[in-house]
C-alpha positions as protocol buffer text, in pm:
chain_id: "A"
residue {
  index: 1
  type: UNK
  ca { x: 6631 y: 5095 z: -11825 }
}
residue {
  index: 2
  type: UNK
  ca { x: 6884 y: 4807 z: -11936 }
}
residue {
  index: 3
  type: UNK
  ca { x: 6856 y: 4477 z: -11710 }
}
residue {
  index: 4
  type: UNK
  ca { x: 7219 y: 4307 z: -11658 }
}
residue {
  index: 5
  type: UNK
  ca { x: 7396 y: 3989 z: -11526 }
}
residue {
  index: 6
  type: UNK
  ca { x: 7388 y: 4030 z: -11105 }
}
residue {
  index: 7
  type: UNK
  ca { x: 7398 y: 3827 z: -10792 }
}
residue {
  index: 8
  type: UNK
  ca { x: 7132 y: 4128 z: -10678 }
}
residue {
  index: 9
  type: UNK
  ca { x: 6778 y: 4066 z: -10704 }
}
residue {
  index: 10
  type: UNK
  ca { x: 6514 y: 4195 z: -10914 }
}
residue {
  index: 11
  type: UNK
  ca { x: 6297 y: 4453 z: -10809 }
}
residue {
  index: 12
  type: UNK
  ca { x: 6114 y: 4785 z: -10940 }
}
residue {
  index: 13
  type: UNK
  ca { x: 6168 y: 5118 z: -11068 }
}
residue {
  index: 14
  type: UNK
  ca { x: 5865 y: 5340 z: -10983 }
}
residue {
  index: 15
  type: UNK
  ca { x: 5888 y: 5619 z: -11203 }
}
residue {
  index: 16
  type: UNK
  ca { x: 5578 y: 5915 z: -11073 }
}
residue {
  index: 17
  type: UNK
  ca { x: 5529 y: 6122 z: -11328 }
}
residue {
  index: 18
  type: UNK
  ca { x: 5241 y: 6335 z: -11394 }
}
residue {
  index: 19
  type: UNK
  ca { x: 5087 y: 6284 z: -11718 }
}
residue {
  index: 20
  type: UNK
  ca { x: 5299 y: 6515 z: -11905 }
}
residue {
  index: 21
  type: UNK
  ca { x: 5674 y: 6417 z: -11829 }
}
residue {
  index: 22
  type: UNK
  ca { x: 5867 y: 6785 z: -11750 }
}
residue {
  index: 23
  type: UNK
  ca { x: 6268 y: 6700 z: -11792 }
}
residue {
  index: 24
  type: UNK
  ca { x: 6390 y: 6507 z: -12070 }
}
residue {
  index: 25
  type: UNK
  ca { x: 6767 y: 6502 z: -11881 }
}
residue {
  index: 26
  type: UNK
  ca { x: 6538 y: 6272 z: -11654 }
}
residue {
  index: 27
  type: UNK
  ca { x: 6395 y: 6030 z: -11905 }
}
residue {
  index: 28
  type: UNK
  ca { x: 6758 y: 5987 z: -12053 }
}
residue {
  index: 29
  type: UNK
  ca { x: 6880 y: 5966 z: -11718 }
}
residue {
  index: 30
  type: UNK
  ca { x: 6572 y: 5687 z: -11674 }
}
residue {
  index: 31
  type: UNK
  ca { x: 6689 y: 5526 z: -12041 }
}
residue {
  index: 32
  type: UNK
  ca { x: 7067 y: 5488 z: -11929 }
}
residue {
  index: 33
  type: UNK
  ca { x: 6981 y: 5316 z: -11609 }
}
residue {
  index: 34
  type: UNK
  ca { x: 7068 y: 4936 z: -11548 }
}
residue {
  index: 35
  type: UNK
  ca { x: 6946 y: 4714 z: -11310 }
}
residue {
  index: 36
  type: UNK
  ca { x: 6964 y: 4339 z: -11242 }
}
residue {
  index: 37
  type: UNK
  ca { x: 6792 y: 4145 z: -11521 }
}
residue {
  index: 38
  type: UNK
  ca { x: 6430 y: 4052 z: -11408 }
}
residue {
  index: 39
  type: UNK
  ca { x: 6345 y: 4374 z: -11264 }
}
residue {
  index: 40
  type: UNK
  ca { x: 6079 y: 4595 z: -11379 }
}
residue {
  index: 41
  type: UNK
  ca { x: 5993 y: 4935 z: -11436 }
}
residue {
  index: 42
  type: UNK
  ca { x: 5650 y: 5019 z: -11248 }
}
residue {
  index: 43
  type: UNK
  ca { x: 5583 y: 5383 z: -11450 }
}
residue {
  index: 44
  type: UNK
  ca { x: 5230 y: 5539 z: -11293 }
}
residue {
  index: 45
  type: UNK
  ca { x: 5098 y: 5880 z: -11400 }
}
residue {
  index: 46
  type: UNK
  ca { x: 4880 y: 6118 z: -11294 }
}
residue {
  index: 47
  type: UNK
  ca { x: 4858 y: 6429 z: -11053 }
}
residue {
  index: 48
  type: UNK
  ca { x: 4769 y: 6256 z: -10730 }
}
residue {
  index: 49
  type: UNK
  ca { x: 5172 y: 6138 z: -10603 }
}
residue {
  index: 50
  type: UNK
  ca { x: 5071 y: 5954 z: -10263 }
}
residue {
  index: 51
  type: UNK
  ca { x: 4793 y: 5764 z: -10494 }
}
residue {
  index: 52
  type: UNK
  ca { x: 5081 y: 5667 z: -10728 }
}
residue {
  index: 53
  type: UNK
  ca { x: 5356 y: 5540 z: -10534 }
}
residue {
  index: 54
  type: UNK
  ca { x: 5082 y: 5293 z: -10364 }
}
residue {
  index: 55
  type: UNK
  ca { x: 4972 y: 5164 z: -10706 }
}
residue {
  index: 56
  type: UNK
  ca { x: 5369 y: 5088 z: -10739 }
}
residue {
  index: 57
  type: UNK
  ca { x: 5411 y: 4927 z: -10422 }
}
residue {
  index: 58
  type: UNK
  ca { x: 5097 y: 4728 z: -10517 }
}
residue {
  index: 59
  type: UNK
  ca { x: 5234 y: 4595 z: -10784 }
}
residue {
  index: 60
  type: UNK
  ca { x: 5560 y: 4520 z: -10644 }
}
residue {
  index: 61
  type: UNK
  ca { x: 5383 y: 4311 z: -10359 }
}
residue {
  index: 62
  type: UNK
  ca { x: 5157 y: 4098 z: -10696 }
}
residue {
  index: 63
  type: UNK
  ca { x: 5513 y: 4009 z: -10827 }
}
residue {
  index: 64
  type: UNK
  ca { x: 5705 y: 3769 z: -10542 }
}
residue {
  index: 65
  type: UNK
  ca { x: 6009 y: 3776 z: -10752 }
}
residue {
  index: 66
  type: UNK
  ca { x: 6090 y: 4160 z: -10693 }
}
residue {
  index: 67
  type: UNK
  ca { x: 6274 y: 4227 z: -10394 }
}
residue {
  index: 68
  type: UNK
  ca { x: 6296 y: 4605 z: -10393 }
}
residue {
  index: 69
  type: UNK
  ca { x: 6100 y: 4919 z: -10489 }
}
residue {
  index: 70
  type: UNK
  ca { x: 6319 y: 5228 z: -10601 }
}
residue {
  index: 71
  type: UNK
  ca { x: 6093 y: 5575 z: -10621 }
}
residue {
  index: 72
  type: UNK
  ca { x: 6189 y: 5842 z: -10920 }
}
residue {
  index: 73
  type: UNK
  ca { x: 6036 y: 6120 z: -11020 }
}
residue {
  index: 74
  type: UNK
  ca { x: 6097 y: 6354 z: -11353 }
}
residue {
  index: 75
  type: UNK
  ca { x: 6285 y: 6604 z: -11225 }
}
residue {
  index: 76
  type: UNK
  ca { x: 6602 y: 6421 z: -11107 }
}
residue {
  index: 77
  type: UNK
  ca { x: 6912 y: 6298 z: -11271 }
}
residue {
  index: 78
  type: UNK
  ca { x: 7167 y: 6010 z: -11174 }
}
residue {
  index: 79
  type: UNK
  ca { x: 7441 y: 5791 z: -11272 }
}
residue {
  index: 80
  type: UNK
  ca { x: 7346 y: 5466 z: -11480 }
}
residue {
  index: 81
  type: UNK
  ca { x: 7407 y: 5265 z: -11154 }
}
residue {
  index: 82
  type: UNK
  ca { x: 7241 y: 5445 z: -10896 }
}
residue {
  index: 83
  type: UNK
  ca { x: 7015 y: 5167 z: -10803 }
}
residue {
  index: 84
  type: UNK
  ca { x: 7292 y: 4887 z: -10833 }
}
residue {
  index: 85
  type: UNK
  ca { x: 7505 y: 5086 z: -10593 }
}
residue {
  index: 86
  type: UNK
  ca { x: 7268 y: 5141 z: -10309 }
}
residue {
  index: 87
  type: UNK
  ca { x: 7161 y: 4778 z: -10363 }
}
residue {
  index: 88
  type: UNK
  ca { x: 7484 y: 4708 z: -10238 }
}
residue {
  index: 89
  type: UNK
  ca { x: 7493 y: 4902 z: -9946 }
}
residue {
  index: 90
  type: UNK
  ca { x: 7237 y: 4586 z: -9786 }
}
residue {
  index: 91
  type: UNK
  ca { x: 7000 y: 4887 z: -9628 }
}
residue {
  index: 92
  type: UNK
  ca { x: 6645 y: 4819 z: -9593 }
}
residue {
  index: 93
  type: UNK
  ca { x: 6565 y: 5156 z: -9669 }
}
residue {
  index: 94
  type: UNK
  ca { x: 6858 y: 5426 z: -9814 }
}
residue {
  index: 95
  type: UNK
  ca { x: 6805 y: 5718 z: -10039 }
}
residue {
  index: 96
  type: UNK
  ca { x: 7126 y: 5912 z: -10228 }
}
residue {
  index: 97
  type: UNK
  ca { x: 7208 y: 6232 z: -10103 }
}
residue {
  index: 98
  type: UNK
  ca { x: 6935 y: 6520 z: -10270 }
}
residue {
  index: 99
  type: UNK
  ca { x: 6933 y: 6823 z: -10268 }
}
residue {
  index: 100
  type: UNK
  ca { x: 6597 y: 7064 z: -10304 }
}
residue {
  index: 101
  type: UNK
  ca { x: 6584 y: 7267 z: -10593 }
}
residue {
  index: 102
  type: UNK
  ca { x: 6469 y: 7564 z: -10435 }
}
residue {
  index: 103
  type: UNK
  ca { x: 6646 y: 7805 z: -10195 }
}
residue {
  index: 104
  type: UNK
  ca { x: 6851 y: 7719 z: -9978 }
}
residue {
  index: 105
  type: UNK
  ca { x: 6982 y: 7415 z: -10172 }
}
residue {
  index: 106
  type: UNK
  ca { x: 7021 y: 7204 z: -9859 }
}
residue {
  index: 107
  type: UNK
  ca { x: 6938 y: 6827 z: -9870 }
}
residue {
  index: 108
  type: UNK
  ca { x: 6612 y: 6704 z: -9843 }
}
residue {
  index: 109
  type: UNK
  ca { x: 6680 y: 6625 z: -9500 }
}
residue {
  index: 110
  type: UNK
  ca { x: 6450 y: 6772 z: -9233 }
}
residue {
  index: 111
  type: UNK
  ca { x: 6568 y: 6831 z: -8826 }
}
residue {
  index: 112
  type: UNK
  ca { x: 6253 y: 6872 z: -8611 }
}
residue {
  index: 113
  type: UNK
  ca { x: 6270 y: 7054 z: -8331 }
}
residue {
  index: 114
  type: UNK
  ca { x: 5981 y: 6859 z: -8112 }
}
residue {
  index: 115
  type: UNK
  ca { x: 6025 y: 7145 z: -7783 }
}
residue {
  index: 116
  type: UNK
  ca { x: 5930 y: 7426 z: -7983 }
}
residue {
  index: 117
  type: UNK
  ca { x: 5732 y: 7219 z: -8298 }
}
residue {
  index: 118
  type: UNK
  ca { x: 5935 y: 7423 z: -8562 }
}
residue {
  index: 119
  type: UNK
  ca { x: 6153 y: 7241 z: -8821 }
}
residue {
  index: 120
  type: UNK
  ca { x: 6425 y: 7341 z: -9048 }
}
residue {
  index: 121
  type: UNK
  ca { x: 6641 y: 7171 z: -9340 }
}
residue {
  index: 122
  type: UNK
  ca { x: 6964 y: 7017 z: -9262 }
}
residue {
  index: 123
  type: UNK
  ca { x: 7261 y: 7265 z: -9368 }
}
residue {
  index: 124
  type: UNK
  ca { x: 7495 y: 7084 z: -9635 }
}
residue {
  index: 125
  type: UNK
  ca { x: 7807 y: 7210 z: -9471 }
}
residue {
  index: 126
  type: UNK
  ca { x: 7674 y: 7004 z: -9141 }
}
residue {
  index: 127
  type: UNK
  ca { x: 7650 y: 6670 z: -9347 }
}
residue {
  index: 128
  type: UNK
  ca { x: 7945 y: 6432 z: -9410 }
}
residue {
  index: 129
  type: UNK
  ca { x: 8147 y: 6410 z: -9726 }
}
residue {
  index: 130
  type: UNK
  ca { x: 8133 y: 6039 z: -9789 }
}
residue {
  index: 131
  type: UNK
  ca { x: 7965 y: 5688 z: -9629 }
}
residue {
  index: 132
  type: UNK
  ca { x: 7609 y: 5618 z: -9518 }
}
residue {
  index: 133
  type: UNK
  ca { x: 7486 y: 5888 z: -9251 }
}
residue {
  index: 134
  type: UNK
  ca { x: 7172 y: 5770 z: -9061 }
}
residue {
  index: 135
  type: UNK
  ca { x: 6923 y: 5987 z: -8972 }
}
residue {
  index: 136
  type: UNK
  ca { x: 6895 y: 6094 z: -8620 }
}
residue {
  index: 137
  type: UNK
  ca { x: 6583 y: 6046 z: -8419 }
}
residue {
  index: 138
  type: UNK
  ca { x: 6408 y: 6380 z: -8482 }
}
residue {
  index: 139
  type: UNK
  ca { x: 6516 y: 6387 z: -8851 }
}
residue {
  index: 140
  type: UNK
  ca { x: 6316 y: 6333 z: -9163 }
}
residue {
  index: 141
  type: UNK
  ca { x: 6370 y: 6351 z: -9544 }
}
residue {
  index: 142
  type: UNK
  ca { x: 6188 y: 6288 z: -9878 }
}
residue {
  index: 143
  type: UNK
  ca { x: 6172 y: 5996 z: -10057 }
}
residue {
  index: 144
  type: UNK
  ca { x: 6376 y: 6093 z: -10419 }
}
residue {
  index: 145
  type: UNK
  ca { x: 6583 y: 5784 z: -10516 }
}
residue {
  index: 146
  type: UNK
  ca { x: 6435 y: 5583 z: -10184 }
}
residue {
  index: 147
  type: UNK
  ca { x: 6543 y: 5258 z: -10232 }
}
residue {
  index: 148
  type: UNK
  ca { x: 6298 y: 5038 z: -10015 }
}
residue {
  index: 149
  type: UNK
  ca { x: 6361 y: 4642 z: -9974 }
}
residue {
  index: 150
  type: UNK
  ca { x: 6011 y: 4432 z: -10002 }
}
residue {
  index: 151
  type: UNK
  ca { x: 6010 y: 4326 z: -9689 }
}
residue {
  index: 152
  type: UNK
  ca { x: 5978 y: 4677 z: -9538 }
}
residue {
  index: 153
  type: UNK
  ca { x: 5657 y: 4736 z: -9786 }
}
residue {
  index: 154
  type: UNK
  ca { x: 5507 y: 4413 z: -9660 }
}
residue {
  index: 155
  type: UNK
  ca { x: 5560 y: 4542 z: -9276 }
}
residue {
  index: 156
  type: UNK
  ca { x: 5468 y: 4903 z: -9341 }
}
residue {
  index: 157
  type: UNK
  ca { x: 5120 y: 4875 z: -9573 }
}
residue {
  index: 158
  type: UNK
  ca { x: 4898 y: 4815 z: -9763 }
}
residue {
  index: 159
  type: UNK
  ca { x: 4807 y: 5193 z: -9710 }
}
residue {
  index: 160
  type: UNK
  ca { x: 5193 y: 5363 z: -9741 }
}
residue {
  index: 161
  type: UNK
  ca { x: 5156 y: 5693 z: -9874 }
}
residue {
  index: 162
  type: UNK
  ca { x: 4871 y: 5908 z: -9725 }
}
residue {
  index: 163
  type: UNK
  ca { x: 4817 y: 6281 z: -9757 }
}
residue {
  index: 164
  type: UNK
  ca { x: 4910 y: 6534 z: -9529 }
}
residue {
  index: 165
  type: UNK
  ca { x: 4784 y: 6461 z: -9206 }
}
residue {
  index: 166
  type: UNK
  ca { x: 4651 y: 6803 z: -8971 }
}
residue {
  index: 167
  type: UNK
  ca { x: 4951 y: 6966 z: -9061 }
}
residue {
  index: 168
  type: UNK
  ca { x: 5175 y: 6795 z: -8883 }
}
residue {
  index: 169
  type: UNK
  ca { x: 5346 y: 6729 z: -9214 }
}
residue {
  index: 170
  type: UNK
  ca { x: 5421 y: 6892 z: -9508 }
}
residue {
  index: 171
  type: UNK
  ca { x: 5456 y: 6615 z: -9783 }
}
residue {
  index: 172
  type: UNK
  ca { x: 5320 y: 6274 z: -9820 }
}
residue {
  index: 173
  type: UNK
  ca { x: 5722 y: 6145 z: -9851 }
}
residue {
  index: 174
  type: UNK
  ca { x: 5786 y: 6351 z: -9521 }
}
residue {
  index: 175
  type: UNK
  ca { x: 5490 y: 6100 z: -9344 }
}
residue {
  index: 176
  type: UNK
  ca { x: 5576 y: 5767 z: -9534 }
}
residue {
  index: 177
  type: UNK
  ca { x: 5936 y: 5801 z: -9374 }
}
residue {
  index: 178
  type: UNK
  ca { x: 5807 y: 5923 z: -9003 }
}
residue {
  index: 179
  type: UNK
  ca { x: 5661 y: 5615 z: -9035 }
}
residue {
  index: 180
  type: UNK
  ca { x: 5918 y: 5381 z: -9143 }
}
residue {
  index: 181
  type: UNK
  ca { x: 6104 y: 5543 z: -8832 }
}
residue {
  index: 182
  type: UNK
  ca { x: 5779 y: 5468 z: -8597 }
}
residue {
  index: 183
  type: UNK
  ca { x: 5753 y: 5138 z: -8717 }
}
residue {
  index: 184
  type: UNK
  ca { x: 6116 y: 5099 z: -8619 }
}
residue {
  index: 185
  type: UNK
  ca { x: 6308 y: 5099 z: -8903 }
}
residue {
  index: 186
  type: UNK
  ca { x: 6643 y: 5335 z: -8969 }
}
residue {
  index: 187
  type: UNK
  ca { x: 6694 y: 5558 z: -9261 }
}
residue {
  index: 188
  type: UNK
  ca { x: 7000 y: 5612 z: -9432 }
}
residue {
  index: 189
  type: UNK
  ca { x: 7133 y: 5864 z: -9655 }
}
residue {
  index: 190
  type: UNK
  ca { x: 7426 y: 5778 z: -9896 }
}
residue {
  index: 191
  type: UNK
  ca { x: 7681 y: 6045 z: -9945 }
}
residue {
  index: 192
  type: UNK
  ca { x: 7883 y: 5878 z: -10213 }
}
residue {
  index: 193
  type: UNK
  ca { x: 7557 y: 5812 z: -10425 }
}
residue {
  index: 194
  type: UNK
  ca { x: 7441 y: 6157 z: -10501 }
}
residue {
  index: 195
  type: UNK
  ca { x: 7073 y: 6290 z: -10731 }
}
residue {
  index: 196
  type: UNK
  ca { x: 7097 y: 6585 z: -10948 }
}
residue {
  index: 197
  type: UNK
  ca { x: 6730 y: 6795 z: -10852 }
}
residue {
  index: 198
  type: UNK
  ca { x: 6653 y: 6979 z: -11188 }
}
residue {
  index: 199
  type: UNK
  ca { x: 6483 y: 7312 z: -11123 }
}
residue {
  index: 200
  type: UNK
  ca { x: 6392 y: 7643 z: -11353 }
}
residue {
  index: 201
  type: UNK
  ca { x: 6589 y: 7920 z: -11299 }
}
residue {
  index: 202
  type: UNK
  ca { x: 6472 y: 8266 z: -11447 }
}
residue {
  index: 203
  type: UNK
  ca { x: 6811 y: 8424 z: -11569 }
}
residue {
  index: 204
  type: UNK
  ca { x: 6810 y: 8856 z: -11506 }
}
residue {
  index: 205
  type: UNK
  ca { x: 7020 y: 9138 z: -11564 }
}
residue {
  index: 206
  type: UNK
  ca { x: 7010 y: 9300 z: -11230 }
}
residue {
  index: 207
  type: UNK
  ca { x: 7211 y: 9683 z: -11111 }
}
residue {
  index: 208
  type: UNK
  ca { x: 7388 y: 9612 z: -10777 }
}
residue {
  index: 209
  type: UNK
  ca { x: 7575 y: 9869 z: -10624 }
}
residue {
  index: 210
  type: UNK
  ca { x: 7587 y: 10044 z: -10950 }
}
residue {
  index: 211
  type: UNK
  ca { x: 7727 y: 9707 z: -11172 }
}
residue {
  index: 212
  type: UNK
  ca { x: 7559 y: 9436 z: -11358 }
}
residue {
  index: 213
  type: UNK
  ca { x: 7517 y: 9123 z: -11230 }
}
residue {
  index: 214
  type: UNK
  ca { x: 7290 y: 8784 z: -11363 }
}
residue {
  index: 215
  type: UNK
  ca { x: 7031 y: 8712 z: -11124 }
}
residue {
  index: 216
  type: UNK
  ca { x: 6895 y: 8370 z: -11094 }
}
residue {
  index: 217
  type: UNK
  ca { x: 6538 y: 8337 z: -10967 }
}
residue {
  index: 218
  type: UNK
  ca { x: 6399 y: 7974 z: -10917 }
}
residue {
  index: 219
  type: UNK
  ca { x: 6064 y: 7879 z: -10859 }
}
residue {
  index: 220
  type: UNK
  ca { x: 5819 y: 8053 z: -10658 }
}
residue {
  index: 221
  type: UNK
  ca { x: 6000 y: 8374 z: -10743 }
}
residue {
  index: 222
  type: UNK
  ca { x: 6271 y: 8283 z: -10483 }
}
residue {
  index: 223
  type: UNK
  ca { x: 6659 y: 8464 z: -10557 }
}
residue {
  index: 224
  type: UNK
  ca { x: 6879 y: 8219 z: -10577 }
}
residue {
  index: 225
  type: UNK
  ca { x: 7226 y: 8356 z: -10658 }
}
residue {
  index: 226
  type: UNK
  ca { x: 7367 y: 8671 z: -10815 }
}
residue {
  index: 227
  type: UNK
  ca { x: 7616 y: 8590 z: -11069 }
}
residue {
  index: 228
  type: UNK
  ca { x: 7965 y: 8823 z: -11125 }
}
residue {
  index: 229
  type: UNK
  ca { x: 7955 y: 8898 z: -11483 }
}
residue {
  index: 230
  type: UNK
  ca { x: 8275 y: 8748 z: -11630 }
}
residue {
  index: 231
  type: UNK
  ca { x: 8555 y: 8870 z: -11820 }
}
residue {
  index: 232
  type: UNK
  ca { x: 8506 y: 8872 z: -12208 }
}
residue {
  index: 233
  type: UNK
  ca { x: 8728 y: 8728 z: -12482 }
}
residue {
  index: 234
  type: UNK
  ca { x: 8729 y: 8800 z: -12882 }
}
residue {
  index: 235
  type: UNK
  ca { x: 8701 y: 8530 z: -13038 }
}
residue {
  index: 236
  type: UNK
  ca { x: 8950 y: 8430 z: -13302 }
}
residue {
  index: 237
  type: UNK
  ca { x: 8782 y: 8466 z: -13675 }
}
residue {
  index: 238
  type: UNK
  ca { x: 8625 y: 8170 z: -13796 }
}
residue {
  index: 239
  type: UNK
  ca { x: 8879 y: 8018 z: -14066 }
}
residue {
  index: 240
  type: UNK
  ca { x: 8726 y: 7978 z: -14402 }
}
residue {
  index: 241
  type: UNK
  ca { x: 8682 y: 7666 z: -14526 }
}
residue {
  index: 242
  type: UNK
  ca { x: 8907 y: 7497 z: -14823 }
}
residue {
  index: 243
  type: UNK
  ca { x: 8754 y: 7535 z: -15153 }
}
residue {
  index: 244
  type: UNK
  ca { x: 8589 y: 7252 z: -15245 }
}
residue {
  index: 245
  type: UNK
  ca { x: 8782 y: 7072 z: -15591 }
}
residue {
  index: 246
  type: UNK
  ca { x: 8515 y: 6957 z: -15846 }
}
residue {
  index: 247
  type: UNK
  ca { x: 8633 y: 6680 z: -16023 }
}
residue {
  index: 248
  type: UNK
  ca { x: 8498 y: 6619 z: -16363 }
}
residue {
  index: 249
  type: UNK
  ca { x: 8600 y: 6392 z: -16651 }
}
residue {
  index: 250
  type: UNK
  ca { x: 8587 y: 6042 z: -16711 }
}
residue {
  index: 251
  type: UNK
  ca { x: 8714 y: 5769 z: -16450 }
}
residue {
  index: 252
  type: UNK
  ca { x: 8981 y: 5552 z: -16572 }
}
residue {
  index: 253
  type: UNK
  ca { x: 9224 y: 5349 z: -16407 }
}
residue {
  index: 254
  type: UNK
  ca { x: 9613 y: 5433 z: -16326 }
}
residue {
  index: 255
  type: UNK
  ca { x: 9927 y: 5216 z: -16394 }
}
residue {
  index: 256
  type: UNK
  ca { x: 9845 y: 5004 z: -16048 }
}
residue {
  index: 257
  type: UNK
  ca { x: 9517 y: 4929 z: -16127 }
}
residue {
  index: 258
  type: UNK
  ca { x: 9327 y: 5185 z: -15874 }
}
residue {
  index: 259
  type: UNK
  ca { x: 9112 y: 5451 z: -16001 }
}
residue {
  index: 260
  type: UNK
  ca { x: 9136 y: 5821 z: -16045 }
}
residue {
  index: 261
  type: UNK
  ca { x: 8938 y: 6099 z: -16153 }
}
residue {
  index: 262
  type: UNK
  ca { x: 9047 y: 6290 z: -16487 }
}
residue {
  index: 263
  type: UNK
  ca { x: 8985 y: 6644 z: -16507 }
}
residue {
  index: 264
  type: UNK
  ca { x: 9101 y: 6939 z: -16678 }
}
């Protein structure tokens, strides 16, 4: 993370990580990031996430120069300005459109359904292609690339992140945001700022309908996509490289001065 020259103010990155980092697109990601000069980067490891994200919170409220808190985990990339653009939206709390990494790839956005207490995630295809869309009053969404202006922390603590409570939730991010939306406060989702979700995908030769295809499995054995397998071209022969000239013999110089090897 690189600080530079801004009118914005300072604040903290809060990088989660467990103790082991898993993506190193993320940590280069993390490395090409800028920010406005002054700002820190709050890095906490360690299995328990809720726990985490308070200790980062914490220690954005011990510092009254940083204005902002900006959650990141390792599994995400982004562009080098991620947190200067969404700084410049002027939302107190805004996260970039994310997508999960796990079938069906549709943002992190959850609809709630509170006649019938079921609960699905928001189809991409529903979702505009570009501005700020605000979440509607029965939606939710995680907190990936949450950008969160201090004076929202002050309001909303010191306990933010709790586990899951009765099952009425199913990640601490899901409750943290029902209750920046109880507490009054809206949360928007920018379109033209946009988190890649890095996920493993188990790569198969499958037989459908008597052809090959690749199969893609993600995590928790779930099928993502079966890929056509693509027409084939021969490659052209590498060309052999030039022979390499050995030049022996003395050096000397030539009529201008310059010199030049002798050889046989």
């Amino acid at each position: 993370m690189q600080g530079i020259p801004s009118s914005l103010p300072p604040g903290a990155v809060c990088m989660i990580t467990g103790e082991i980092v898993r993506y190193a697109q993320s940590m280069q990601a993390l490395h090409a990031m800028v920010a406005p000069n002054g700002s820190v980067l709050s890095w906490h490891m360690g299995m328990l996430v809720a726990r985490s994200i308070n200790d980062a919170f914490a220690t954005v409220m011990s510092k009254p120069e940083l204005q902002w808190a900006f959650i990141m985990g390792d599994d995400h990339t982004y562009s080098p300005n991620i947190v200067m653009n969404l700084l410049k939206r002027e939302k107190e709390v805004i996260i970039p459109l994310c997508l999960n990494r796990v079938p069906p790839m549709d943002p992190t956005i959850i609809e709630i359904d509170p006649v019938h207490h079921s609960r699905r995630l928001k189809p991409l295809e529903e979702m505009p292609t570009s501005g700020l869309y605000q979440l509607g009053p029965n939606e939710s969404c995680g907190d990936a690339g949450m950008l969160i202006w201090r004076s929202v922390i002050e309001k909303s603590g010191p306990k933010w992140y709790e586990r899951m409570k009765s099952g009425s939730h199913q990640a601490e991010d899901d409750e943290f945001v029902s209750k920046l939306r109880m507490l009054g406060y809206e949360v928007y989702v920018d379109m033209d700022n946009r988190l890649g979700h890095i996920g493993a995908v188990d790569f198969r030769p499958e037989l459908v309908d008597g052809k090959w295809v690749v199969r893609c499995i993600g995590a928790g054995y779930r099928h993502v996509a079966d890929l056509k397998v693509g027409k084939r071209e021969w490659r052209d022969p590498a060309k052999a490289a030039p022979p390499i000239k050995v030049l022996t013999g003395d050096m000397a110089a030539n009529d201008n001065g310059a010199p030049h090897a002798v050889g046989n």
